[in-house]
Short mmCIF file of C-alpha atoms in Angstrom, two decimals:
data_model
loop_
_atom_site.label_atom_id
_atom_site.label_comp_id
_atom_site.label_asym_id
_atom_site.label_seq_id
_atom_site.Cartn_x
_atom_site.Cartn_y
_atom_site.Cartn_z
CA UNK A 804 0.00 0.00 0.00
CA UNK A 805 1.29 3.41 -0.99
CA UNK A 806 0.37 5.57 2.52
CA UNK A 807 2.57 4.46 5.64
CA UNK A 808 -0.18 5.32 7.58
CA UNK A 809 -2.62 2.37 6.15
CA UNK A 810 -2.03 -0.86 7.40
CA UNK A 811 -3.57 -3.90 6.42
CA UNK A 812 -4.14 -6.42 8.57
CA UNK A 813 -5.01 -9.05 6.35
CA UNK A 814 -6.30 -9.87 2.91
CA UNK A 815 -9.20 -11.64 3.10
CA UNK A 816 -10.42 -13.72 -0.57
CA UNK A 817 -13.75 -16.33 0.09
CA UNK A 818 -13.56 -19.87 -0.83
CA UNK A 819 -13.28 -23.46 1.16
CA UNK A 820 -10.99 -21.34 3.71
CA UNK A 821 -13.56 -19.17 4.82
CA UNK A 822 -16.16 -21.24 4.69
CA UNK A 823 -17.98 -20.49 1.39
CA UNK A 824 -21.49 -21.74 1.26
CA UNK A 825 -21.46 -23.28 4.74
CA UNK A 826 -24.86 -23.77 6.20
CA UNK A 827 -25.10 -21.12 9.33
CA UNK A 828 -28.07 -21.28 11.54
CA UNK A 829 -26.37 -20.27 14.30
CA UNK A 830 -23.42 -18.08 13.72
CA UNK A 831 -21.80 -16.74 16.36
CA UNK A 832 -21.32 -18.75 19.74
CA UNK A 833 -18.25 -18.84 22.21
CA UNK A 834 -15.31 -16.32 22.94
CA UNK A 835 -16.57 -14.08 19.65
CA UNK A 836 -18.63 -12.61 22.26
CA UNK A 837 -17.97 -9.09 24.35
CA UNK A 838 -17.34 -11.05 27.73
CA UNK A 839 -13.74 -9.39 27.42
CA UNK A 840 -14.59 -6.61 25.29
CA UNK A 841 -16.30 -3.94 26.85
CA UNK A 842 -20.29 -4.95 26.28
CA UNK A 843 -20.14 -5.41 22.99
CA UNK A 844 -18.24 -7.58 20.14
CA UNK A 845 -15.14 -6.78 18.77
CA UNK A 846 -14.54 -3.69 20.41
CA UNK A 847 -11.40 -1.96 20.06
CA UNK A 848 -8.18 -3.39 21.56
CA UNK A 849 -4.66 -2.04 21.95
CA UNK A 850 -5.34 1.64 19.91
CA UNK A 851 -6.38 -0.39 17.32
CA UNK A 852 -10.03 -0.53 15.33
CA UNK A 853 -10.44 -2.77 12.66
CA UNK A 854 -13.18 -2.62 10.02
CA UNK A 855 -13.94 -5.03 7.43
CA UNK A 856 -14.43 -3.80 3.46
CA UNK A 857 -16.37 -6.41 1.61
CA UNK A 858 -16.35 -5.45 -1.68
CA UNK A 859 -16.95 -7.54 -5.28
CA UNK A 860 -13.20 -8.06 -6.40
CA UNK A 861 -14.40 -10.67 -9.01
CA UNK A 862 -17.82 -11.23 -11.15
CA UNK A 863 -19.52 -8.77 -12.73
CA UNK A 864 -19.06 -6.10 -10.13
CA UNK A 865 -15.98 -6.00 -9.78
CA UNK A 866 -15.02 -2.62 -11.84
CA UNK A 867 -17.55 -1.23 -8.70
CA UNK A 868 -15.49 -2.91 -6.11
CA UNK A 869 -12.37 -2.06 -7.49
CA UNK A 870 -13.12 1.69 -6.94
CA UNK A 871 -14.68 1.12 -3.69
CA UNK A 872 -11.77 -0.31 -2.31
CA UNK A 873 -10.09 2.72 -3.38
CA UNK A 874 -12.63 4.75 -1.56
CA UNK A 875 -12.05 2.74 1.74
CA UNK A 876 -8.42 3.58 1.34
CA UNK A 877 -8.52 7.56 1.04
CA UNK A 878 -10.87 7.16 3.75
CA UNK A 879 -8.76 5.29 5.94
CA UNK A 880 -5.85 7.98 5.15
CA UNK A 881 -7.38 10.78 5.94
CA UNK A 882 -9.51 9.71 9.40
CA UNK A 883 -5.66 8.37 10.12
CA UNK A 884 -4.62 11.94 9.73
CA UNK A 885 -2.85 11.38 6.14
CA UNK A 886 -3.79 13.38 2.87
CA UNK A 887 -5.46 16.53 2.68
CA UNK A 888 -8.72 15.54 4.61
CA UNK A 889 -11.44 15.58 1.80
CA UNK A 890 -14.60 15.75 2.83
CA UNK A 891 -14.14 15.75 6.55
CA UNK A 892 -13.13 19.96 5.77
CA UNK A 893 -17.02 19.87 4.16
CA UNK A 894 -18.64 17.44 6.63
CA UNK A 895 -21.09 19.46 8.70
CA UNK A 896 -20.48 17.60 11.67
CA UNK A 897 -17.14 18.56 13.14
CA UNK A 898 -16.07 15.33 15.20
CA UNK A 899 -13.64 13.88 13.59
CA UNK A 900 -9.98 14.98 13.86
CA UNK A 901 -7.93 13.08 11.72
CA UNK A 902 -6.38 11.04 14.92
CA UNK A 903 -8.52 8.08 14.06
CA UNK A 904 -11.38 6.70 15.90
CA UNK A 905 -11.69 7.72 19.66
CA UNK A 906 -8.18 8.00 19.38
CA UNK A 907 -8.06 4.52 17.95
CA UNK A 908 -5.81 3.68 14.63
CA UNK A 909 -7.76 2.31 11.76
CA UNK A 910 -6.81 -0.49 10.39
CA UNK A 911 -8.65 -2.68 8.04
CA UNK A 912 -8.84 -6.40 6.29
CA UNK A 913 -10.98 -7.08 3.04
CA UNK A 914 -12.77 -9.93 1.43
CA UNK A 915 -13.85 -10.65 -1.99
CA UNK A 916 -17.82 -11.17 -1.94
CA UNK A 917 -17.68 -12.79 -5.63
CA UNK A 918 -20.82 -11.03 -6.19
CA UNK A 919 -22.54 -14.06 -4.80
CA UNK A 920 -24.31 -14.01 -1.50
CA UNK A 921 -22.98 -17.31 -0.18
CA UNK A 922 -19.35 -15.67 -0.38
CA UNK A 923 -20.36 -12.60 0.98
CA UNK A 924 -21.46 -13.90 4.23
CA UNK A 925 -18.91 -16.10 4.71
CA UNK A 926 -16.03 -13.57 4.37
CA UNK A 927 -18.05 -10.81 6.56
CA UNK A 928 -17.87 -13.64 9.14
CA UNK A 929 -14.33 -14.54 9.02
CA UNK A 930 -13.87 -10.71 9.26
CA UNK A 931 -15.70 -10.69 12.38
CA UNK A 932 -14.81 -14.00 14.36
CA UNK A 933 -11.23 -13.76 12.98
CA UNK A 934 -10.13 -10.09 12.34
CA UNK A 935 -12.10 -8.43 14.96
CA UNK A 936 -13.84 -6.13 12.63
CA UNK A 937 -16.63 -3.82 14.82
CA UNK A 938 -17.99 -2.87 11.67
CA UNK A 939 -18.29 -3.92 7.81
CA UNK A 940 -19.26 -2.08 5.26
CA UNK A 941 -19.03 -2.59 1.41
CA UNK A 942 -20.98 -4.54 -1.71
CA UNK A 943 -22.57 -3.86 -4.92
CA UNK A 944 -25.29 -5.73 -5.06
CA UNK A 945 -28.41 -5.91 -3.02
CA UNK A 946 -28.55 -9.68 -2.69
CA UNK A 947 -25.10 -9.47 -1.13
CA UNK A 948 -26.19 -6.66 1.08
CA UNK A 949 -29.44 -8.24 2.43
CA UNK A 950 -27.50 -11.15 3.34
CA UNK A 951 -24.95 -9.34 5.34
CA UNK A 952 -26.81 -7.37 6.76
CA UNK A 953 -28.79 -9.73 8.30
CA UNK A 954 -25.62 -11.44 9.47
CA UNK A 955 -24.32 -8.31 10.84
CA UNK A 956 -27.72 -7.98 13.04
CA UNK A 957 -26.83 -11.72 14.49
CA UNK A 958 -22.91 -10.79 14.79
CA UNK A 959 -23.82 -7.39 16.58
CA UNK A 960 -21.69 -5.20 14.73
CA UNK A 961 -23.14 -2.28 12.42
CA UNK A 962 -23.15 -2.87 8.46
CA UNK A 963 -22.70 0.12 6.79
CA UNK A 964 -23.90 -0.81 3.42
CA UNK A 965 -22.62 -0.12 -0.34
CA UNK A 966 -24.25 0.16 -3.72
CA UNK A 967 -27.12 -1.30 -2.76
CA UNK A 968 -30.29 -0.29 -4.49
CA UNK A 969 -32.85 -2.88 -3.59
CA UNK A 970 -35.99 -1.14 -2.32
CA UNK A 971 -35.99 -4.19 -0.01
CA UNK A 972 -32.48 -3.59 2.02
CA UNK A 973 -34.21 -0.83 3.61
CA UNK A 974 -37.94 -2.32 3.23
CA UNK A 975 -38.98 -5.52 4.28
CA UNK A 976 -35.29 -6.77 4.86
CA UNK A 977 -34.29 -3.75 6.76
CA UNK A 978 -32.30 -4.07 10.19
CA UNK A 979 -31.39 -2.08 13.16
CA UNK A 980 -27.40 -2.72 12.90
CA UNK A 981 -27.95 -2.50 8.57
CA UNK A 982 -27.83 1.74 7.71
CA UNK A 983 -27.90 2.63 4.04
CA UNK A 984 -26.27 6.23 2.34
CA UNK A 985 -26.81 4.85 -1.22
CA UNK A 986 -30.52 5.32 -2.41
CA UNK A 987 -33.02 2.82 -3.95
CA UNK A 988 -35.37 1.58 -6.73
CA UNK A 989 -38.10 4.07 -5.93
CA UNK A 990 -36.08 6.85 -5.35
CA UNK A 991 -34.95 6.26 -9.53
CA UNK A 992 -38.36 5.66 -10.26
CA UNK A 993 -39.30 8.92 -8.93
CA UNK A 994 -37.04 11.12 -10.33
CA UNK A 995 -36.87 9.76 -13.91
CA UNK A 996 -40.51 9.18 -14.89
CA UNK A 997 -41.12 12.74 -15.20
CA UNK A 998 -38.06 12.98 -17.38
CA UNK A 999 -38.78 10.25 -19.44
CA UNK A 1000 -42.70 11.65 -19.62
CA UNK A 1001 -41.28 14.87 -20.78
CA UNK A 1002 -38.73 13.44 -23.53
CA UNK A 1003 -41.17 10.80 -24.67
CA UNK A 1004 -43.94 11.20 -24.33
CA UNK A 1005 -46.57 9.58 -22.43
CA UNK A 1006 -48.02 7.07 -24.98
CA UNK A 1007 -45.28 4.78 -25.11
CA UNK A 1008 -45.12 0.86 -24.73
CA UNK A 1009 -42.16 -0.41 -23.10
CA UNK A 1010 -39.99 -3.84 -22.67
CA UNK A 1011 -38.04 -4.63 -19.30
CA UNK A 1012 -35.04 -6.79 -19.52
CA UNK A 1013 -34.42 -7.43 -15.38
CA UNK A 1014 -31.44 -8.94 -13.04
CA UNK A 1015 -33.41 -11.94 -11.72
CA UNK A 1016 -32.87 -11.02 -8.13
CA UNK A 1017 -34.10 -8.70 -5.07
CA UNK A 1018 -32.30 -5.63 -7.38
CA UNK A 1019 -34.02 -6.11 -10.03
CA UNK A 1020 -37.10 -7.02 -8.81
CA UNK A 1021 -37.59 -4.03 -7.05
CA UNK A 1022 -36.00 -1.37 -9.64
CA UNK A 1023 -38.60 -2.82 -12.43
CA UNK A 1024 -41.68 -3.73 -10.33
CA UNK A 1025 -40.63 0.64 -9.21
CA UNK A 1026 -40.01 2.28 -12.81
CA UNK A 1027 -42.79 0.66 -14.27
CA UNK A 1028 -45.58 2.11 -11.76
CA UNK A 1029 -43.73 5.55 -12.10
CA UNK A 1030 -44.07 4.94 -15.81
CA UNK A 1031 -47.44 3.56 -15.87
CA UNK A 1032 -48.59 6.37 -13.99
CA UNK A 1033 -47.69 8.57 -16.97
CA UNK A 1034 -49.53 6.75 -19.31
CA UNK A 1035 -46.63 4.37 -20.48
CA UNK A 1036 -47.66 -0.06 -21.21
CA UNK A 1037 -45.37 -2.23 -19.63
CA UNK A 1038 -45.64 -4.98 -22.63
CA UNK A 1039 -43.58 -7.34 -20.79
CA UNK A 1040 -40.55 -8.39 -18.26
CA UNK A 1041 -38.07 -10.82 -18.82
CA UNK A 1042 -35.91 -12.06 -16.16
CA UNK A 1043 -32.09 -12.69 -16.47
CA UNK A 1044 -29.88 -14.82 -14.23
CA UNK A 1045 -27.04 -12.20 -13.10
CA UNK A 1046 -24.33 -14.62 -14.43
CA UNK A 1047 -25.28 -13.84 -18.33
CA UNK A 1048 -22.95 -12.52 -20.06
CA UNK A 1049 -24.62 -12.71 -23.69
CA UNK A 1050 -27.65 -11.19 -24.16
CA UNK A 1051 -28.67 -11.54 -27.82
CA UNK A 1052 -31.05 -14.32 -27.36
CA UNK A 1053 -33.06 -11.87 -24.62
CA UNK A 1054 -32.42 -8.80 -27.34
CA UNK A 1055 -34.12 -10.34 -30.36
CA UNK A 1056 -37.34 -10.68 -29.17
CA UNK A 1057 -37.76 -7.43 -28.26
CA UNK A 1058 -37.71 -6.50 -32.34
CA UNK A 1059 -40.93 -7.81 -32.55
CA UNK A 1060 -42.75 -7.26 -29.23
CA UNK A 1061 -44.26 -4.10 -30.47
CA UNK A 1062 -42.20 -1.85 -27.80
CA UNK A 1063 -40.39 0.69 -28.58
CA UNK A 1064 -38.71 1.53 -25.78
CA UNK A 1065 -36.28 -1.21 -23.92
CA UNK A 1066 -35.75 -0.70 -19.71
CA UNK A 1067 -32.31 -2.05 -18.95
CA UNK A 1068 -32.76 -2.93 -15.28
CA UNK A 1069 -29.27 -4.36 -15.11
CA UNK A 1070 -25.88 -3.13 -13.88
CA UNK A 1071 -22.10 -3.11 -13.66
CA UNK A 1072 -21.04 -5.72 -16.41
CA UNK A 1073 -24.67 -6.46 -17.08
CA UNK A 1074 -25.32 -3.36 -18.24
CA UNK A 1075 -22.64 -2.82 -20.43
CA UNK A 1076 -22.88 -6.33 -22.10
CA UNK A 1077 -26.76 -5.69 -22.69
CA UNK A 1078 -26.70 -2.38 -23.73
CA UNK A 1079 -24.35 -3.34 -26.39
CA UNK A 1080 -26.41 -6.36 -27.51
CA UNK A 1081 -29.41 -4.05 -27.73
CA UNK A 1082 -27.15 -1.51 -29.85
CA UNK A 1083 -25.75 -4.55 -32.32
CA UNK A 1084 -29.33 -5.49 -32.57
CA UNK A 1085 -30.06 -1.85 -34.78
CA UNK A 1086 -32.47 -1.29 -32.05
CA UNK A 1087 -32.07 2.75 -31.74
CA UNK A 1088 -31.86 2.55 -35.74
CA UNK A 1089 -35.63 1.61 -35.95
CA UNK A 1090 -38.70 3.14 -35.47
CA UNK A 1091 -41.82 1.54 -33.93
CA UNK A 1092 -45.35 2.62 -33.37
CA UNK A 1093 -44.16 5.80 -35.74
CA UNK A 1094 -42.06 6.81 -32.44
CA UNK A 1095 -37.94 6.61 -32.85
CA UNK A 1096 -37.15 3.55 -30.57
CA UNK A 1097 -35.35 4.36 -27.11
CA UNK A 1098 -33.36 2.55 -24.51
CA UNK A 1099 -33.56 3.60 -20.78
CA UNK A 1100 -30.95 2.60 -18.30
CA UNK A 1101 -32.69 3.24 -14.35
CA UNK A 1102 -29.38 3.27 -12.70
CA UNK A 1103 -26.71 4.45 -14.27
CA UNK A 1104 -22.54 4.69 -13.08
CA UNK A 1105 -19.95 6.54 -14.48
CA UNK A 1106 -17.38 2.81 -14.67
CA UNK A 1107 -20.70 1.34 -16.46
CA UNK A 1108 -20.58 3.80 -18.88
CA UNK A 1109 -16.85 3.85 -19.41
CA UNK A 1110 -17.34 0.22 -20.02
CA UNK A 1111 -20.31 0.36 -22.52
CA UNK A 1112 -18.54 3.45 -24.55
CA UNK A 1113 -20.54 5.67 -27.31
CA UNK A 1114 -23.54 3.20 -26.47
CA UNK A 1115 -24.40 5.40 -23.53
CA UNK A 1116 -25.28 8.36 -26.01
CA UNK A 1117 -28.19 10.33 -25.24
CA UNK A 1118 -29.69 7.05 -22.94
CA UNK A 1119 -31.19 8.37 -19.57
CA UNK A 1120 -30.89 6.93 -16.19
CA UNK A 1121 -29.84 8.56 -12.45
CA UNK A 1122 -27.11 8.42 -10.11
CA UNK A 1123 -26.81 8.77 -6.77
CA UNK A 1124 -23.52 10.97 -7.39
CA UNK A 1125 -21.17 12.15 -10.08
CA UNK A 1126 -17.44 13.55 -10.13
CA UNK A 1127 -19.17 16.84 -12.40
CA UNK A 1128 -20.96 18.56 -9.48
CA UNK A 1129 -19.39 22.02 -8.13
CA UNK A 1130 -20.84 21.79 -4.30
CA UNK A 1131 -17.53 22.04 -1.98
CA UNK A 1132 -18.11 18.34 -0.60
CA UNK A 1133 -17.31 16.98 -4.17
CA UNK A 1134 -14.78 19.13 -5.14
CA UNK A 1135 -13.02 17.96 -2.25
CA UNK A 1136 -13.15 14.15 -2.37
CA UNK A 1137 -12.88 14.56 -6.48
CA UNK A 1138 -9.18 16.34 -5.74
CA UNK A 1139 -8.05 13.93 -2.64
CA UNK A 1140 -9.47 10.84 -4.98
CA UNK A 1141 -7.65 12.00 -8.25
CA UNK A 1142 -4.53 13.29 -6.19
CA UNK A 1143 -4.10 9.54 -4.92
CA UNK A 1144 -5.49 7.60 -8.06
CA UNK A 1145 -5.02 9.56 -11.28
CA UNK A 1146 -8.67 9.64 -11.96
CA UNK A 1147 -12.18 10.73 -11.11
CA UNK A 1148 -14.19 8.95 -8.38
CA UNK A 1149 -17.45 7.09 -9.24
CA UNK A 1150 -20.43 7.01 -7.48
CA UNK A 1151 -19.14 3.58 -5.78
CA UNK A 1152 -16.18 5.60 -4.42
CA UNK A 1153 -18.26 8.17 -3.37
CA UNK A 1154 -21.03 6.07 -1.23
CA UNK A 1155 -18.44 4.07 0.31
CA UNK A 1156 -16.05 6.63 1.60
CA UNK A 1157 -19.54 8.36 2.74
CA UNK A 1158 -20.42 5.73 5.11
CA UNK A 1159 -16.79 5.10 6.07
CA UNK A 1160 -16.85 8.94 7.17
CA UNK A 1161 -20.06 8.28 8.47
CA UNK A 1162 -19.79 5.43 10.75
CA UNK A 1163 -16.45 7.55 12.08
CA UNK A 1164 -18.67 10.36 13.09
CA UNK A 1165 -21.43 8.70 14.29
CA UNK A 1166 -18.85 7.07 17.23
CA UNK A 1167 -16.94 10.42 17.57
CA UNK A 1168 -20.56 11.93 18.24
CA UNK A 1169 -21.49 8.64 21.13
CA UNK A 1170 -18.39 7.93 21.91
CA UNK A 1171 -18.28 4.53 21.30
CA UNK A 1172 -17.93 1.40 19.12
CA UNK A 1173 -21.15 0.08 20.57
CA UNK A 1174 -23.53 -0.62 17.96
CA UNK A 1175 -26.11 0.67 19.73
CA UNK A 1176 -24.59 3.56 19.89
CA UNK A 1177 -23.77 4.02 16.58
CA UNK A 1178 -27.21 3.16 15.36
CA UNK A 1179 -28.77 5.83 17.92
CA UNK A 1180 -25.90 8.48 16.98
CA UNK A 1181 -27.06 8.00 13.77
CA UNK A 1182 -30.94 7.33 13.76
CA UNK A 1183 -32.08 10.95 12.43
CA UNK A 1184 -28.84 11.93 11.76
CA UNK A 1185 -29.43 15.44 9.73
CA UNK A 1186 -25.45 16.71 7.85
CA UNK A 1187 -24.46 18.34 4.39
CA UNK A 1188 -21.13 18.70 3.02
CA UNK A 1189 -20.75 14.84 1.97
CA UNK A 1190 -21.62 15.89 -1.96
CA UNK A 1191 -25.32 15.13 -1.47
CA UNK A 1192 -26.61 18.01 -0.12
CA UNK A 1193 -28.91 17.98 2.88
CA UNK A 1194 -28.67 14.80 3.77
CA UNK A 1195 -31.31 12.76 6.47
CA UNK A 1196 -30.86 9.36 7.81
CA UNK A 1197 -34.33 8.28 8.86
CA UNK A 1198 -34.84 6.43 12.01
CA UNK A 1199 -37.72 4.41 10.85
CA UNK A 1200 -35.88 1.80 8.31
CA UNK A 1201 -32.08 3.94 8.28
CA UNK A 1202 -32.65 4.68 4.73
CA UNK A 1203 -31.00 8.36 3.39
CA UNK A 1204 -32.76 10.68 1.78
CA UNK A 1205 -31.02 13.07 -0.61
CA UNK A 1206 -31.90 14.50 -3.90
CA UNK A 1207 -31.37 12.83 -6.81
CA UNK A 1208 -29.66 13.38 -10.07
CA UNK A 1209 -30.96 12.39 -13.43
CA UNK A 1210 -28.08 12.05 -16.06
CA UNK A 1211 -27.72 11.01 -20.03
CA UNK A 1212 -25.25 9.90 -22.01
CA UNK A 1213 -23.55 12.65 -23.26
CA UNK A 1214 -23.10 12.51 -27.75
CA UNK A 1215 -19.47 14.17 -27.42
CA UNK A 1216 -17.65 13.40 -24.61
CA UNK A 1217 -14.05 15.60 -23.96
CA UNK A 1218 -12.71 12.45 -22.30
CA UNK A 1219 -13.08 8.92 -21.54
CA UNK A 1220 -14.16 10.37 -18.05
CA UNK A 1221 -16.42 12.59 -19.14
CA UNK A 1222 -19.39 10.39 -20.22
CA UNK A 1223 -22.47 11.52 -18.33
CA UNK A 1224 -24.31 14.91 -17.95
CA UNK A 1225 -26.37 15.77 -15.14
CA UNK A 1226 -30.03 16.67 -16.46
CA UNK A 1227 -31.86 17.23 -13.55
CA UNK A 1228 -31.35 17.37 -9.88
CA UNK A 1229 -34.73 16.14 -8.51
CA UNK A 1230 -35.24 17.82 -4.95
CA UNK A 1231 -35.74 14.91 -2.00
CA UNK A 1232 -39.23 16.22 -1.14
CA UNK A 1233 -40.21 14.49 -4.50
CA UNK A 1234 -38.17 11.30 -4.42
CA UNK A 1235 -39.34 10.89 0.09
CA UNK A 1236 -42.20 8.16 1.02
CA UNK A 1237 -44.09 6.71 4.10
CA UNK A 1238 -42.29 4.50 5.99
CA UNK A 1239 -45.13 1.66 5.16
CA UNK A 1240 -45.17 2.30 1.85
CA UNK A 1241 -46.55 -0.65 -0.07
CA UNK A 1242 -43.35 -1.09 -1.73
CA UNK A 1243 -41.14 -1.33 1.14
CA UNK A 1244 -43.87 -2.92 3.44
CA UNK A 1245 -43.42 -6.22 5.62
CA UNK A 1246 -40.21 -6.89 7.72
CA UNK A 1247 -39.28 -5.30 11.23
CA UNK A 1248 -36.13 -2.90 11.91
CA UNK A 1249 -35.98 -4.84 15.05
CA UNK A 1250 -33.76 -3.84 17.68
CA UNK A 1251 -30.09 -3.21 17.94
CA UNK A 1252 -27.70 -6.55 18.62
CA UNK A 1253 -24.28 -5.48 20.45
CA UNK A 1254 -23.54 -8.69 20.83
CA UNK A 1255 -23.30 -9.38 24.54
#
């Protein structure tokens, strides 16, 4: 590692070691517990506090993880007191100091979470029972993040989650120790029908090519009632298992469905390798229903569209962040990431080293590693300055509520870097919704787990 001041304690990768795919009813017995450690597990030893960044590092994530891991890094410099700070100048909240956590060094050990839930788990555990990691944070995909979150609320340490834009991680599979910065399915929904309605038009019949898991679910079963409610058809949804890689034989059939528009509800890899299917199929070369055809991708990232190249012309989606945006926050973590890296942050970066900062603050603020804590220091947490704007964490379900940024494709870009434009920022007030909302119904937040 380049910064002195980083140390890793360990590098974690899944597989037969860890425990891959074990069966775990019961996952935490014995000496993991806080019997020696304060009231709660895995607190901090010997000026030391470990946290655990489980992160895709292979599968069709993995461009996401890679940057996130990069994230976790500048983060860990600069709450060690290394590099220039970035957003903890902007942070609204003043606790943290740059000497660590409660005084504590932060160190950190990783894990791969192959994109796979299975994996996932079993590396946040080793992380725990092994490493002594008080919190983990990290993923880019909702399955992976439902399922360690949940083991996180057994283990009794906080999970600070990644890209994860299920409407179910904060819904029905929410949890008291599970907090989410990133937003969701709905949130998209919101702030791009109008868009699209605008663009397009409101008579328009529309195709939905979908991950075939909690993601996916949720993002389609959310952008087509958003689009519905403008007037658009959903003509049909076809699921596809998150290991495809060639999607011709789900393109083709769209030719003669009588849609003419295509919903990519995919992402990372996905997205790109779709999107370019849909593009070798001549599909925004026709015209259907005397309307040019269109292609919308929900959620967007700055790596996907990198990957997928002049495809992403003109093609709408949102973002929960971009490298573009002038408020100070950005600026800031856009000059300490490209300082370190050579290049701008995406929207992974950004969410990760977010809730890194985040987690930080909210035990500066109780002082303490307790979970419970944590989860009360941050439970209605209100702070700007992290890139977002005014920024809420919600007590009910510890979902975030920010505004939102619609972006397209943009037809000329300067660089390979410069590939989306923000359209619209959509206030929160129009992307907010009841707690029992009949999308995020069912499930109970439950009570905090420290452990003891």
């Amino acid at each position: 590692m380049s910064n002195s001041k980083l140390t890793r304690r360990g590098l974690l990768k899944t597989g037969a070691a860890a425990g891959a795919g074990l069966a775990m009813p019961t996952l935490f017995t014995g000496n993991v517990w806080a019997g020696s450690h304060g009231g709660y597990t895995n607190a901090p030893s010997n000026g030391v506090v470990t946290l655990g960044f489980n992160v895709p590092q292979s599968g069709p994530y993995a461009d996401e993880g890679a940057d996130e891991l990069r994230a976790y890094e500048l983060a860990v410099e600069h709450l060690n007191g290394g590099g220039d700070g970035g957003m903890m100048g902007t942070f609204s909240s003043k606790a943290l100091d740059g000497t660590g956590i409660l005084g504590n060094k932060v160190e950190f050990v990783t894990g791969d979470t192959q994109t796979k839930s299975d994996a996932a788990r079993a590396s946040a555990k080793s992380m725990i029972e092994k490493d002594g990691a008080v919190m983990i944070t990290g993923g880019s995909s909702s399955g992976v993040a439902i399922a360690v979150q949940g083991l996180c609320q057994e283990a009794g340490v906080i999970f600070m989650a990644g890209l994860t834009h299920s409407n179910d991680t904060t819904g029905k599979d929410k949890k008291a120790n599970g907090f989410r910065h990133f937003f969701n399915g709905y949130m998209s929904a919101a702030a791009l029908a109008p868009v699209l309605e605008k663009m397009y038009g409101s008579d328009r019949k529309a195709y939905h090519l979908t991950a075939d898991y909690t993601w996916g679910w949720t993002q389609q079963a959310s952008i087509a009632a958003a689009t519905e409610a403008k007037g658009w058809e959903t003509v049909n949804n076809v699921l596809t298992p998150l290991a495809t890689t060639d999607f011709s034989s789900y393109v083709a059939p769209v030719l003669n469905s009588g849609a003419d528009i295509l919903v990519l509800n995919h992402y990372g890899g996905n997205m790109v390798n779709s999107l370019t299917a849909a593009v070798q199929f001549g599909l925004r070369d026709k015209q259907v229903n005397g309307k040019n055809f269109e292609i919308v991708v929900p959620l967007y990232s700055r790596l996907m569209a990198k990957g997928a190249g002049k495809n992403v012309a003109g093609i709408f989606g949102s973002t929960n962040w971009h490298w573009s945006l002038q408020d100070e926050g950005s600026k800031a973590f856009v000059k300490s990431f490209g300082t370190k890296y050579g290049f701008p942050p995406s929207q992974a970066a950004h969410t990760v080293y977010c809730q890194t900062l985040l987690y930080a603050d909210a035990c500066q603020r109780a002082g303490t590693h307790n979970p419970c804590g944590v989860a009360e220091a941050l439970e209605g947490f209100d702070f700007d300055g992290l890139g977002n704007g005014p920024t809420h964490y919600r007590a009910e379900d510890h979902q975030c509520f920010k505004d939102v940024l619609v972006v397209k494709g943009k037809e000329n870009p300067k660089n390979e870097f410069d590939l989306l434009e923000v359209v619209e920022v959509t206030p929160r007030d129009q992307v907010e919704y009841a707690p029992d909302h009949e999308m995020f119904a069912g499930g109970e937040l439950g009570k905090c787990n420290p452990g003891s």
